[in-house]
Amino acid sequence: GENVEQHPSTLSVQEGDSAVIKCTYSDSASNYFPWYKQELGKRPQLIIDIRSNVGEKKDQRIAVTLNKTAKHFSLHITETQPEDSAVYFCAASMETDKLIFGTGTRLQVFP
Amino acid sequence: DTGVSQDPRHKITKRGQNVTFRCDPISEHNRLYWYRQTLGQGPEFLTYFQNEAQLEKSRLLSDRFSAERPKGSFSTLEIQRTEQGDSAMYLCASSFYGTGDERETQYFGPGTRLLVL
């Protein structure tokens, strides 16, 4: 079955710096790759997603890139702010839509 | 509030007891998913429904777990004879499966945190 690996497990950056989180997936049939942000005690919230027919997608300070050949995708956050501090999860799915999640990255943005 | 809701938000039970959780999806969503999340881990898929049909169950879902979505709206997840290893956050998510680009986006509820003593 599908397996998603996520790195790093923790990431500390200074406010205003960029943060990059990387994920790899195992099943080449996966075609949908969302990213969720989860604050302590809260529900996972979708922040951006990308489909396999697109190589990059941006939404203000957030961007996701996908390399289908290498089977990896990355989340880029620019101009980080303290409110970006949270746990970020990548996920992958195929047509059945069940999501296979990575193990999460705890991002801390220091003022 | 038109988001996914779950009830109860917290449940403490003793080992061996049965518990039941409820999920109310976003009203126009025809797919409903259950995930389990333990501390420090990503959510793990348990099962999902399209309308009232249960389409897939994970190997994680032992015989003690059963889920229903009788009228294609809300869903219940029951755990029988709870074990300490069942302690986790149980998350529900819903999506609309159709032909448009939005069909795969899953929206999560706040979860039910289960503690088995």
JSON list of C-alpha atoms in Angstrom, two decimals:
[
{"chain": "A", "resi": 1, "resn": "GLY", "atom": "CA", "xyz": [0.00, 0.00, 0.00]},
{"chain": "A", "resi": 2, "resn": "GLU", "atom": "CA", "xyz": [0.87, 3.68, -0.12]},
{"chain": "A", "resi": 3, "resn": "ASN", "atom": "CA", "xyz": [3.48, 5.01, 2.29]},
{"chain": "A", "resi": 4, "resn": "VAL", "atom": "CA", "xyz": [4.26, 8.67, 2.87]},
{"chain": "A", "resi": 5, "resn": "GLU", "atom": "CA", "xyz": [7.46, 9.85, 4.51]},
{"chain": "A", "resi": 6, "resn": "GLN", "atom": "CA", "xyz": [7.83, 13.40, 5.81]},
{"chain": "A", "resi": 7, "resn": "HIS", "atom": "CA", "xyz": [10.90, 15.39, 6.83]},
{"chain": "A", "resi": 8, "resn": "PRO", "atom": "CA", "xyz": [11.94, 17.08, 8.99]},
{"chain": "A", "resi": 9, "resn": "SER", "atom": "CA", "xyz": [10.01, 16.11, 12.10]},
{"chain": "A", "resi": 10, "resn": "THR", "atom": "CA", "xyz": [10.74, 19.50, 13.70]},
{"chain": "A", "resi": 11, "resn": "LEU", "atom": "CA", "xyz": [11.68, 22.81, 12.14]},
{"chain": "A", "resi": 12, "resn": "SER", "atom": "CA", "xyz": [12.56, 26.05, 13.87]},
{"chain": "A", "resi": 13, "resn": "VAL", "atom": "CA", "xyz": [12.87, 29.29, 11.93]},
{"chain": "A", "resi": 14, "resn": "GLN", "atom": "CA", "xyz": [13.14, 32.98, 12.66]},
{"chain": "A", "resi": 15, "resn": "GLU", "atom": "CA", "xyz": [10.16, 35.14, 11.82]},
{"chain": "A", "resi": 16, "resn": "GLY", "atom": "CA", "xyz": [10.44, 36.31, 8.22]},
{"chain": "A", "resi": 17, "resn": "ASP", "atom": "CA", "xyz": [12.51, 33.33, 7.10]},
{"chain": "A", "resi": 18, "resn": "SER", "atom": "CA", "xyz": [11.28, 30.60, 4.77]},
{"chain": "A", "resi": 19, "resn": "ALA", "atom": "CA", "xyz": [10.34, 27.07, 5.80]},
{"chain": "A", "resi": 20, "resn": "VAL", "atom": "CA", "xyz": [10.40, 23.98, 3.59]},
{"chain": "A", "resi": 21, "resn": "ILE", "atom": "CA", "xyz": [8.86, 20.60, 4.41]},
{"chain": "A", "resi": 22, "resn": "LYS", "atom": "CA", "xyz": [9.40, 17.60, 2.16]},
{"chain": "A", "resi": 23, "resn": "CYS", "atom": "CA", "xyz": [7.41, 14.43, 1.57]},
{"chain": "A", "resi": 24, "resn": "THR", "atom": "CA", "xyz": [7.93, 11.34, -0.53]},
{"chain": "A", "resi": 25, "resn": "TYR", "atom": "CA", "xyz": [5.31, 8.80, -1.52]},
{"chain": "A", "resi": 26, "resn": "SER", "atom": "CA", "xyz": [5.62, 5.23, -2.71]},
{"chain": "A", "resi": 27, "resn": "ASP", "atom": "CA", "xyz": [2.66, 4.57, -5.01]},
{"chain": "A", "resi": 28, "resn": "SER", "atom": "CA", "xyz": [2.96, 6.15, -8.45]},
{"chain": "A", "resi": 29, "resn": "ALA", "atom": "CA", "xyz": [-0.83, 5.92, -8.81]},
{"chain": "A", "resi": 30, "resn": "SER", "atom": "CA", "xyz": [-1.31, 8.64, -6.20]},
{"chain": "A", "resi": 31, "resn": "ASN", "atom": "CA", "xyz": [-2.66, 11.75, -7.86]},
{"chain": "A", "resi": 32, "resn": "TYR", "atom": "CA", "xyz": [-3.77, 14.12, -5.10]},
{"chain": "A", "resi": 33, "resn": "PHE", "atom": "CA", "xyz": [-1.51, 15.69, -2.47]},
{"chain": "A", "resi": 34, "resn": "PRO", "atom": "CA", "xyz": [-3.01, 17.94, 0.23]},
{"chain": "A", "resi": 35, "resn": "TRP", "atom": "CA", "xyz": [-1.27, 19.70, 3.09]},
{"chain": "A", "resi": 36, "resn": "TYR", "atom": "CA", "xyz": [-2.97, 20.16, 6.44]},
{"chain": "A", "resi": 37, "resn": "LYS", "atom": "CA", "xyz": [-2.10, 22.45, 9.34]},
{"chain": "A", "resi": 38, "resn": "GLN", "atom": "CA", "xyz": [-3.02, 21.29, 12.83]},
{"chain": "A", "resi": 39, "resn": "GLU", "atom": "CA", "xyz": [-2.76, 23.56, 15.85]},
{"chain": "A", "resi": 40, "resn": "LEU", "atom": "CA", "xyz": [-2.65, 22.05, 19.31]},
{"chain": "A", "resi": 41, "resn": "GLY", "atom": "CA", "xyz": [-5.99, 20.51, 20.19]},
{"chain": "A", "resi": 42, "resn": "LYS", "atom": "CA", "xyz": [-7.58, 21.58, 16.92]},
{"chain": "A", "resi": 43, "resn": "ARG", "atom": "CA", "xyz": [-8.77, 19.81, 13.79]},
{"chain": "A", "resi": 44, "resn": "PRO", "atom": "CA", "xyz": [-6.50, 19.43, 10.74]},
{"chain": "A", "resi": 45, "resn": "GLN", "atom": "CA", "xyz": [-7.20, 22.27, 8.30]},
{"chain": "A", "resi": 46, "resn": "LEU", "atom": "CA", "xyz": [-6.42, 22.14, 4.60]},
{"chain": "A", "resi": 47, "resn": "ILE", "atom": "CA", "xyz": [-4.00, 24.88, 3.61]},
{"chain": "A", "resi": 48, "resn": "ILE", "atom": "CA", "xyz": [-3.16, 23.93, 0.04]},
{"chain": "A", "resi": 49, "resn": "ASP", "atom": "CA", "xyz": [-3.38, 20.93, -2.28]},
{"chain": "A", "resi": 50, "resn": "ILE", "atom": "CA", "xyz": [-2.01, 19.89, -5.64]},
{"chain": "A", "resi": 51, "resn": "ARG", "atom": "CA", "xyz": [-3.04, 17.35, -8.25]},
{"chain": "A", "resi": 52, "resn": "SER", "atom": "CA", "xyz": [-0.70, 15.27, -10.35]},
{"chain": "A", "resi": 53, "resn": "ASN", "atom": "CA", "xyz": [-1.38, 17.21, -13.53]},
{"chain": "A", "resi": 54, "resn": "VAL", "atom": "CA", "xyz": [0.23, 20.33, -12.00]},
{"chain": "A", "resi": 55, "resn": "GLY", "atom": "CA", "xyz": [3.87, 20.88, -10.98]},
{"chain": "A", "resi": 56, "resn": "GLU", "atom": "CA", "xyz": [3.44, 23.88, -8.69]},
{"chain": "A", "resi": 57, "resn": "LYS", "atom": "CA", "xyz": [0.70, 25.81, -6.96]},
{"chain": "A", "resi": 58, "resn": "LYS", "atom": "CA", "xyz": [0.86, 29.03, -4.96]},
{"chain": "A", "resi": 59, "resn": "ASP", "atom": "CA", "xyz": [-1.46, 30.74, -2.53]},
{"chain": "A", "resi": 60, "resn": "GLN", "atom": "CA", "xyz": [-0.03, 33.94, -1.10]},
{"chain": "A", "resi": 61, "resn": "ARG", "atom": "CA", "xyz": [2.88, 32.92, 1.17]},
{"chain": "A", "resi": 62, "resn": "ILE", "atom": "CA", "xyz": [2.35, 29.19, 0.65]},
{"chain": "A", "resi": 63, "resn": "ALA", "atom": "CA", "xyz": [3.45, 27.10, -2.31]},
{"chain": "A", "resi": 64, "resn": "VAL", "atom": "CA", "xyz": [3.58, 23.39, -3.07]},
{"chain": "A", "resi": 65, "resn": "THR", "atom": "CA", "xyz": [5.76, 21.71, -5.69]},
{"chain": "A", "resi": 66, "resn": "LEU", "atom": "CA", "xyz": [5.35, 18.19, -7.06]},
{"chain": "A", "resi": 67, "resn": "ASN", "atom": "CA", "xyz": [7.92, 16.01, -8.80]},
{"chain": "A", "resi": 68, "resn": "LYS", "atom": "CA", "xyz": [6.06, 12.96, -10.11]},
{"chain": "A", "resi": 69, "resn": "THR", "atom": "CA", "xyz": [9.19, 11.30, -11.46]},
{"chain": "A", "resi": 70, "resn": "ALA", "atom": "CA", "xyz": [10.91, 11.39, -8.08]},
{"chain": "A", "resi": 71, "resn": "LYS", "atom": "CA", "xyz": [7.61, 10.90, -6.23]},
{"chain": "A", "resi": 72, "resn": "HIS", "atom": "CA", "xyz": [8.14, 13.78, -3.88]},
{"chain": "A", "resi": 73, "resn": "PHE", "atom": "CA", "xyz": [6.36, 16.99, -3.05]},
{"chain": "A", "resi": 74, "resn": "SER", "atom": "CA", "xyz": [7.24, 19.95, -0.86]},
{"chain": "A", "resi": 75, "resn": "LEU", "atom": "CA", "xyz": [5.56, 22.74, 1.07]},
{"chain": "A", "resi": 76, "resn": "HIS", "atom": "CA", "xyz": [7.17, 26.16, 1.02]},
{"chain": "A", "resi": 77, "resn": "ILE", "atom": "CA", "xyz": [6.17, 28.90, 3.43]},
{"chain": "A", "resi": 78, "resn": "THR", "atom": "CA", "xyz": [7.74, 32.31, 2.85]},
{"chain": "A", "resi": 79, "resn": "GLU", "atom": "CA", "xyz": [7.89, 35.28, 5.25]},
{"chain": "A", "resi": 80, "resn": "THR", "atom": "CA", "xyz": [6.97, 33.06, 8.18]},
{"chain": "A", "resi": 81, "resn": "GLN", "atom": "CA", "xyz": [4.98, 34.53, 11.05]},
{"chain": "A", "resi": 82, "resn": "PRO", "atom": "CA", "xyz": [4.51, 33.30, 14.64]},
{"chain": "A", "resi": 83, "resn": "GLU", "atom": "CA", "xyz": [0.95, 32.24, 13.77]},
{"chain": "A", "resi": 84, "resn": "ASP", "atom": "CA", "xyz": [2.40, 29.76, 11.26]},
{"chain": "A", "resi": 85, "resn": "SER", "atom": "CA", "xyz": [3.61, 27.71, 14.24]},
{"chain": "A", "resi": 86, "resn": "ALA", "atom": "CA", "xyz": [1.76, 24.38, 14.16]},
{"chain": "A", "resi": 87, "resn": "VAL", "atom": "CA", "xyz": [2.14, 20.78, 13.04]},
{"chain": "A", "resi": 88, "resn": "TYR", "atom": "CA", "xyz": [1.96, 20.33, 9.27]},
{"chain": "A", "resi": 89, "resn": "PHE", "atom": "CA", "xyz": [0.94, 17.05, 7.64]},
{"chain": "A", "resi": 90, "resn": "CYS", "atom": "CA", "xyz": [1.33, 16.04, 4.03]},
{"chain": "A", "resi": 91, "resn": "ALA", "atom": "CA", "xyz": [-0.89, 13.35, 2.55]},
{"chain": "A", "resi": 92, "resn": "ALA", "atom": "CA", "xyz": [-1.36, 11.40, -0.66]},
{"chain": "A", "resi": 93, "resn": "SER", "atom": "CA", "xyz": [-4.33, 9.67, -2.18]},
{"chain": "A", "resi": 94, "resn": "MET", "atom": "CA", "xyz": [-5.50, 7.84, -5.27]},
{"chain": "A", "resi": 95, "resn": "GLU", "atom": "CA", "xyz": [-8.91, 7.79, -6.85]},
{"chain": "A", "resi": 96, "resn": "THR", "atom": "CA", "xyz": [-10.42, 6.09, -3.79]},
{"chain": "A", "resi": 97, "resn": "ASP", "atom": "CA", "xyz": [-9.80, 9.35, -1.92]},
{"chain": "A", "resi": 98, "resn": "LYS", "atom": "CA", "xyz": [-8.62, 7.87, 1.39]},
{"chain": "A", "resi": 99, "resn": "LEU", "atom": "CA", "xyz": [-5.71, 9.97, 2.59]},
{"chain": "A", "resi": 100, "resn": "ILE", "atom": "CA", "xyz": [-2.41, 8.47, 3.66]},
{"chain": "A", "resi": 101, "resn": "PHE", "atom": "CA", "xyz": [-0.68, 10.96, 5.94]},
{"chain": "A", "resi": 102, "resn": "GLY", "atom": "CA", "xyz": [2.94, 11.63, 6.74]},
{"chain": "A", "resi": 103, "resn": "THR", "atom": "CA", "xyz": [4.14, 11.71, 10.32]},
{"chain": "A", "resi": 104, "resn": "GLY", "atom": "CA", "xyz": [4.02, 15.48, 10.62]},
{"chain": "A", "resi": 105, "resn": "THR", "atom": "CA", "xyz": [6.42, 18.39, 10.98]},
{"chain": "A", "resi": 106, "resn": "ARG", "atom": "CA", "xyz": [6.31, 20.61, 14.03]},
{"chain": "A", "resi": 107, "resn": "LEU", "atom": "CA", "xyz": [7.10, 24.13, 12.84]},
{"chain": "A", "resi": 108, "resn": "GLN", "atom": "CA", "xyz": [8.12, 26.77, 15.36]},
{"chain": "A", "resi": 109, "resn": "VAL", "atom": "CA", "xyz": [8.48, 30.37, 14.24]},
{"chain": "A", "resi": 110, "resn": "PHE", "atom": "CA", "xyz": [10.37, 32.52, 16.70]},
{"chain": "A", "resi": 111, "resn": "PRO", "atom": "CA", "xyz": [9.70, 36.29, 16.82]},
{"chain": "B", "resi": 1, "resn": "ASP", "atom": "CA", "xyz": [-22.06, 26.26, 11.75]},
{"chain": "B", "resi": 2, "resn": "THR", "atom": "CA", "xyz": [-21.90, 24.37, 8.46]},
{"chain": "B", "resi": 3, "resn": "GLY", "atom": "CA", "xyz": [-18.67, 22.45, 9.19]},
{"chain": "B", "resi": 4, "resn": "VAL", "atom": "CA", "xyz": [-18.17, 18.83, 10.23]},
{"chain": "B", "resi": 5, "resn": "SER", "atom": "CA", "xyz": [-19.25, 18.20, 13.80]},
{"chain": "B", "resi": 6, "resn": "GLN", "atom": "CA", "xyz": [-18.48, 15.34, 16.16]},
{"chain": "B", "resi": 7, "resn": "ASP", "atom": "CA", "xyz": [-19.96, 14.25, 19.44]},
{"chain": "B", "resi": 8, "resn": "PRO", "atom": "CA", "xyz": [-18.81, 13.79, 22.12]},
{"chain": "B", "resi": 9, "resn": "ARG", "atom": "CA", "xyz": [-15.62, 15.82, 22.07]},
{"chain": "B", "resi": 10, "resn": "HIS", "atom": "CA", "xyz": [-14.13, 13.82, 24.92]},
{"chain": "B", "resi": 11, "resn": "LYS", "atom": "CA", "xyz": [-14.86, 10.36, 26.28]},
{"chain": "B", "resi": 12, "resn": "ILE", "atom": "CA", "xyz": [-13.29, 8.58, 29.25]},
{"chain": "B", "resi": 13, "resn": "THR", "atom": "CA", "xyz": [-14.21, 4.95, 29.67]},
{"chain": "B", "resi": 14, "resn": "LYS", "atom": "CA", "xyz": [-13.03, 1.87, 31.47]},
{"chain": "B", "resi": 15, "resn": "ARG", "atom": "CA", "xyz": [-11.42, -1.02, 29.67]},
{"chain": "B", "resi": 16, "resn": "GLY", "atom": "CA", "xyz": [-14.04, -3.46, 28.41]},
{"chain": "B", "resi": 17, "resn": "GLN", "atom": "CA", "xyz": [-16.81, -0.92, 27.99]},
{"chain": "B", "resi": 18, "resn": "ASN", "atom": "CA", "xyz": [-18.45, -0.06, 24.67]},
{"chain": "B", "resi": 19, "resn": "VAL", "atom": "CA", "xyz": [-18.37, 3.48, 23.27]},
{"chain": "B", "resi": 20, "resn": "THR", "atom": "CA", "xyz": [-20.10, 5.12, 20.33]},
{"chain": "B", "resi": 21, "resn": "PHE", "atom": "CA", "xyz": [-19.11, 8.31, 18.54]},
{"chain": "B", "resi": 22, "resn": "ARG", "atom": "CA", "xyz": [-21.17, 10.38, 16.13]},
{"chain": "B", "resi": 23, "resn": "CYS", "atom": "CA", "xyz": [-20.14, 12.44, 13.12]},
{"chain": "B", "resi": 24, "resn": "ASP", "atom": "CA", "xyz": [-22.30, 14.91, 11.22]},
{"chain": "B", "resi": 25, "resn": "PRO", "atom": "CA", "xyz": [-20.73, 15.80, 7.87]},
{"chain": "B", "resi": 26, "resn": "ILE", "atom": "CA", "xyz": [-21.15, 18.95, 5.81]},
{"chain": "B", "resi": 27, "resn": "SER", "atom": "CA", "xyz": [-24.70, 18.64, 4.53]},
{"chain": "B", "resi": 28, "resn": "GLU", "atom": "CA", "xyz": [-24.05, 18.33, 0.80]},
{"chain": "B", "resi": 29, "resn": "HIS", "atom": "CA", "xyz": [-21.11, 15.93, 1.19]},
{"chain": "B", "resi": 30, "resn": "ASN", "atom": "CA", "xyz": [-21.69, 12.37, 0.07]},
{"chain": "B", "resi": 31, "resn": "ARG", "atom": "CA", "xyz": [-18.42, 10.88, 1.36]},
{"chain": "B", "resi": 32, "resn": "LEU", "atom": "CA", "xyz": [-17.59, 10.42, 5.02]},
{"chain": "B", "resi": 33, "resn": "TYR", "atom": "CA", "xyz": [-14.31, 9.16, 6.45]},
{"chain": "B", "resi": 34, "resn": "TRP", "atom": "CA", "xyz": [-13.10, 8.00, 9.84]},
{"chain": "B", "resi": 35, "resn": "TYR", "atom": "CA", "xyz": [-9.47, 8.38, 10.90]},
{"chain": "B", "resi": 36, "resn": "ARG", "atom": "CA", "xyz": [-7.61, 7.71, 14.12]},
{"chain": "B", "resi": 37, "resn": "GLN", "atom": "CA", "xyz": [-4.78, 9.91, 15.35]},
{"chain": "B", "resi": 38, "resn": "THR", "atom": "CA", "xyz": [-2.42, 9.08, 18.20]},
{"chain": "B", "resi": 39, "resn": "LEU", "atom": "CA", "xyz": [-0.10, 11.57, 19.84]},
{"chain": "B", "resi": 40, "resn": "GLY", "atom": "CA", "xyz": [2.68, 12.73, 17.56]},
{"chain": "B", "resi": 41, "resn": "GLN", "atom": "CA", "xyz": [1.38, 10.86, 14.53]},
{"chain": "B", "resi": 42, "resn": "GLY", "atom": "CA", "xyz": [-0.58, 11.70, 11.43]},
{"chain": "B", "resi": 43, "resn": "PRO", "atom": "CA", "xyz": [-4.18, 10.56, 11.08]},
{"chain": "B", "resi": 44, "resn": "GLU", "atom": "CA", "xyz": [-4.59, 6.90, 10.05]},
{"chain": "B", "resi": 45, "resn": "PHE", "atom": "CA", "xyz": [-7.42, 5.88, 7.74]},
{"chain": "B", "resi": 46, "resn": "LEU", "atom": "CA", "xyz": [-10.04, 3.56, 9.27]},
{"chain": "B", "resi": 47, "resn": "THR", "atom": "CA", "xyz": [-13.02, 3.43, 6.91]},
{"chain": "B", "resi": 48, "resn": "TYR", "atom": "CA", "xyz": [-15.16, 5.49, 4.58]},
{"chain": "B", "resi": 49, "resn": "PHE", "atom": "CA", "xyz": [-18.65, 5.70, 3.16]},
{"chain": "B", "resi": 50, "resn": "GLN", "atom": "CA", "xyz": [-20.16, 6.99, -0.02]},
{"chain": "B", "resi": 51, "resn": "ASN", "atom": "CA", "xyz": [-23.72, 7.79, 0.88]},
{"chain": "B", "resi": 52, "resn": "GLU", "atom": "CA", "xyz": [-24.78, 4.82, 3.02]},
{"chain": "B", "resi": 53, "resn": "ALA", "atom": "CA", "xyz": [-22.40, 2.28, 1.48]},
{"chain": "B", "resi": 54, "resn": "GLN", "atom": "CA", "xyz": [-19.22, 1.43, 3.37]},
{"chain": "B", "resi": 55, "resn": "LEU", "atom": "CA", "xyz": [-16.66, 1.23, 0.56]},
{"chain": "B", "resi": 56, "resn": "GLU", "atom": "CA", "xyz": [-13.43, 0.41, 2.35]},
{"chain": "B", "resi": 57, "resn": "LYS", "atom": "CA", "xyz": [-12.19, -0.70, 5.76]},
{"chain": "B", "resi": 58, "resn": "SER", "atom": "CA", "xyz": [-8.59, -0.57, 6.91]},
{"chain": "B", "resi": 59, "resn": "ARG", "atom": "CA", "xyz": [-6.85, -3.60, 8.36]},
{"chain": "B", "resi": 60, "resn": "LEU", "atom": "CA", "xyz": [-6.50, -1.39, 11.45]},
{"chain": "B", "resi": 61, "resn": "LEU", "atom": "CA", "xyz": [-10.24, -1.77, 11.99]},
{"chain": "B", "resi": 62, "resn": "SER", "atom": "CA", "xyz": [-10.55, -4.89, 14.12]},
{"chain": "B", "resi": 63, "resn": "ASP", "atom": "CA", "xyz": [-13.77, -6.80, 14.64]},
{"chain": "B", "resi": 64, "resn": "ARG", "atom": "CA", "xyz": [-14.40, -4.69, 17.74]},
{"chain": "B", "resi": 65, "resn": "PHE", "atom": "CA", "xyz": [-14.91, -1.63, 15.56]},
{"chain": "B", "resi": 66, "resn": "SER", "atom": "CA", "xyz": [-18.04, -1.05, 13.52]},
{"chain": "B", "resi": 67, "resn": "ALA", "atom": "CA", "xyz": [-19.20, 1.98, 11.61]},
{"chain": "B", "resi": 68, "resn": "GLU", "atom": "CA", "xyz": [-22.54, 2.82, 10.08]},
{"chain": "B", "resi": 69, "resn": "ARG", "atom": "CA", "xyz": [-24.07, 5.56, 8.01]},
{"chain": "B", "resi": 70, "resn": "PRO", "atom": "CA", "xyz": [-27.67, 4.36, 7.83]},
{"chain": "B", "resi": 71, "resn": "LYS", "atom": "CA", "xyz": [-29.29, 7.20, 5.91]},
{"chain": "B", "resi": 72, "resn": "GLY", "atom": "CA", "xyz": [-26.27, 8.55, 4.13]},
{"chain": "B", "resi": 73, "resn": "SER", "atom": "CA", "xyz": [-26.07, 11.54, 6.46]},
{"chain": "B", "resi": 74, "resn": "PHE", "atom": "CA", "xyz": [-24.54, 11.20, 9.94]},
{"chain": "B", "resi": 75, "resn": "SER", "atom": "CA", "xyz": [-22.30, 8.28, 10.86]},
{"chain": "B", "resi": 76, "resn": "THR", "atom": "CA", "xyz": [-21.54, 6.39, 14.05]},
{"chain": "B", "resi": 77, "resn": "LEU", "atom": "CA", "xyz": [-18.36, 4.58, 15.04]},
{"chain": "B", "resi": 78, "resn": "GLU", "atom": "CA", "xyz": [-18.72, 2.00, 17.79]},
{"chain": "B", "resi": 79, "resn": "ILE", "atom": "CA", "xyz": [-15.87, 0.35, 19.66]},
{"chain": "B", "resi": 80, "resn": "GLN", "atom": "CA", "xyz": [-16.79, -2.73, 21.64]},
{"chain": "B", "resi": 81, "resn": "ARG", "atom": "CA", "xyz": [-14.80, -4.09, 24.59]},
{"chain": "B", "resi": 82, "resn": "THR", "atom": "CA", "xyz": [-12.44, -1.12, 24.58]},
{"chain": "B", "resi": 83, "resn": "GLU", "atom": "CA", "xyz": [-8.73, -1.65, 25.22]},
{"chain": "B", "resi": 84, "resn": "GLN", "atom": "CA", "xyz": [-6.14, 0.84, 26.44]},
{"chain": "B", "resi": 85, "resn": "GLY", "atom": "CA", "xyz": [-4.60, 0.80, 22.97]},
{"chain": "B", "resi": 86, "resn": "ASP", "atom": "CA", "xyz": [-7.81, 2.30, 21.61]},
{"chain": "B", "resi": 87, "resn": "SER", "atom": "CA", "xyz": [-6.99, 5.59, 23.34]},
{"chain": "B", "resi": 88, "resn": "ALA", "atom": "CA", "xyz": [-6.64, 8.15, 20.55]},
{"chain": "B", "resi": 89, "resn": "MET", "atom": "CA", "xyz": [-8.31, 11.03, 18.77]},
{"chain": "B", "resi": 90, "resn": "TYR", "atom": "CA", "xyz": [-11.00, 9.79, 16.38]},
{"chain": "B", "resi": 91, "resn": "LEU", "atom": "CA", "xyz": [-11.43, 12.18, 13.50]},
{"chain": "B", "resi": 92, "resn": "CYS", "atom": "CA", "xyz": [-14.23, 12.35, 10.99]},
{"chain": "B", "resi": 93, "resn": "ALA", "atom": "CA", "xyz": [-13.93, 14.04, 7.62]},
{"chain": "B", "resi": 94, "resn": "SER", "atom": "CA", "xyz": [-16.30, 14.61, 4.73]},
{"chain": "B", "resi": 95, "resn": "SER", "atom": "CA", "xyz": [-16.03, 15.44, 1.06]},
{"chain": "B", "resi": 96, "resn": "PHE", "atom": "CA", "xyz": [-18.13, 15.76, -2.05]},
{"chain": "B", "resi": 97, "resn": "TYR", "atom": "CA", "xyz": [-17.36, 13.12, -4.66]},
{"chain": "B", "resi": 98, "resn": "GLY", "atom": "CA", "xyz": [-18.42, 14.32, -8.07]},
{"chain": "B", "resi": 99, "resn": "THR", "atom": "CA", "xyz": [-16.83, 15.34, -11.32]},
{"chain": "B", "resi": 100, "resn": "GLY", "atom": "CA", "xyz": [-15.41, 18.75, -10.43]},
{"chain": "B", "resi": 101, "resn": "ASP", "atom": "CA", "xyz": [-12.00, 19.70, -9.10]},
{"chain": "B", "resi": 102, "resn": "GLU", "atom": "CA", "xyz": [-13.29, 20.11, -5.55]},
{"chain": "B", "resi": 103, "resn": "ARG", "atom": "CA", "xyz": [-14.35, 16.48, -5.23]},
{"chain": "B", "resi": 104, "resn": "GLU", "atom": "CA", "xyz": [-11.34, 15.29, -3.28]},
{"chain": "B", "resi": 105, "resn": "THR", "atom": "CA", "xyz": [-11.01, 17.97, -0.59]},
{"chain": "B", "resi": 106, "resn": "GLN", "atom": "CA", "xyz": [-11.64, 16.47, 2.82]},
{"chain": "B", "resi": 107, "resn": "TYR", "atom": "CA", "xyz": [-12.79, 18.69, 5.67]},
{"chain": "B", "resi": 108, "resn": "PHE", "atom": "CA", "xyz": [-12.19, 17.45, 9.17]},
{"chain": "B", "resi": 109, "resn": "GLY", "atom": "CA", "xyz": [-14.28, 17.63, 12.30]},
{"chain": "B", "resi": 110, "resn": "PRO", "atom": "CA", "xyz": [-12.86, 18.57, 15.71]},
{"chain": "B", "resi": 111, "resn": "GLY", "atom": "CA", "xyz": [-12.45, 14.93, 16.73]},
{"chain": "B", "resi": 112, "resn": "THR", "atom": "CA", "xyz": [-13.46, 12.82, 19.70]},
{"chain": "B", "resi": 113, "resn": "ARG", "atom": "CA", "xyz": [-10.66, 12.22, 22.16]},
{"chain": "B", "resi": 114, "resn": "LEU", "atom": "CA", "xyz": [-11.00, 8.78, 23.75]},
{"chain": "B", "resi": 115, "resn": "LEU", "atom": "CA", "xyz": [-9.19, 7.74, 26.90]},
{"chain": "B", "resi": 116, "resn": "VAL", "atom": "CA", "xyz": [-9.50, 4.12, 28.01]},
{"chain": "B", "resi": 117, "resn": "LEU", "atom": "CA", "xyz": [-8.49, 3.55, 31.61]}
]
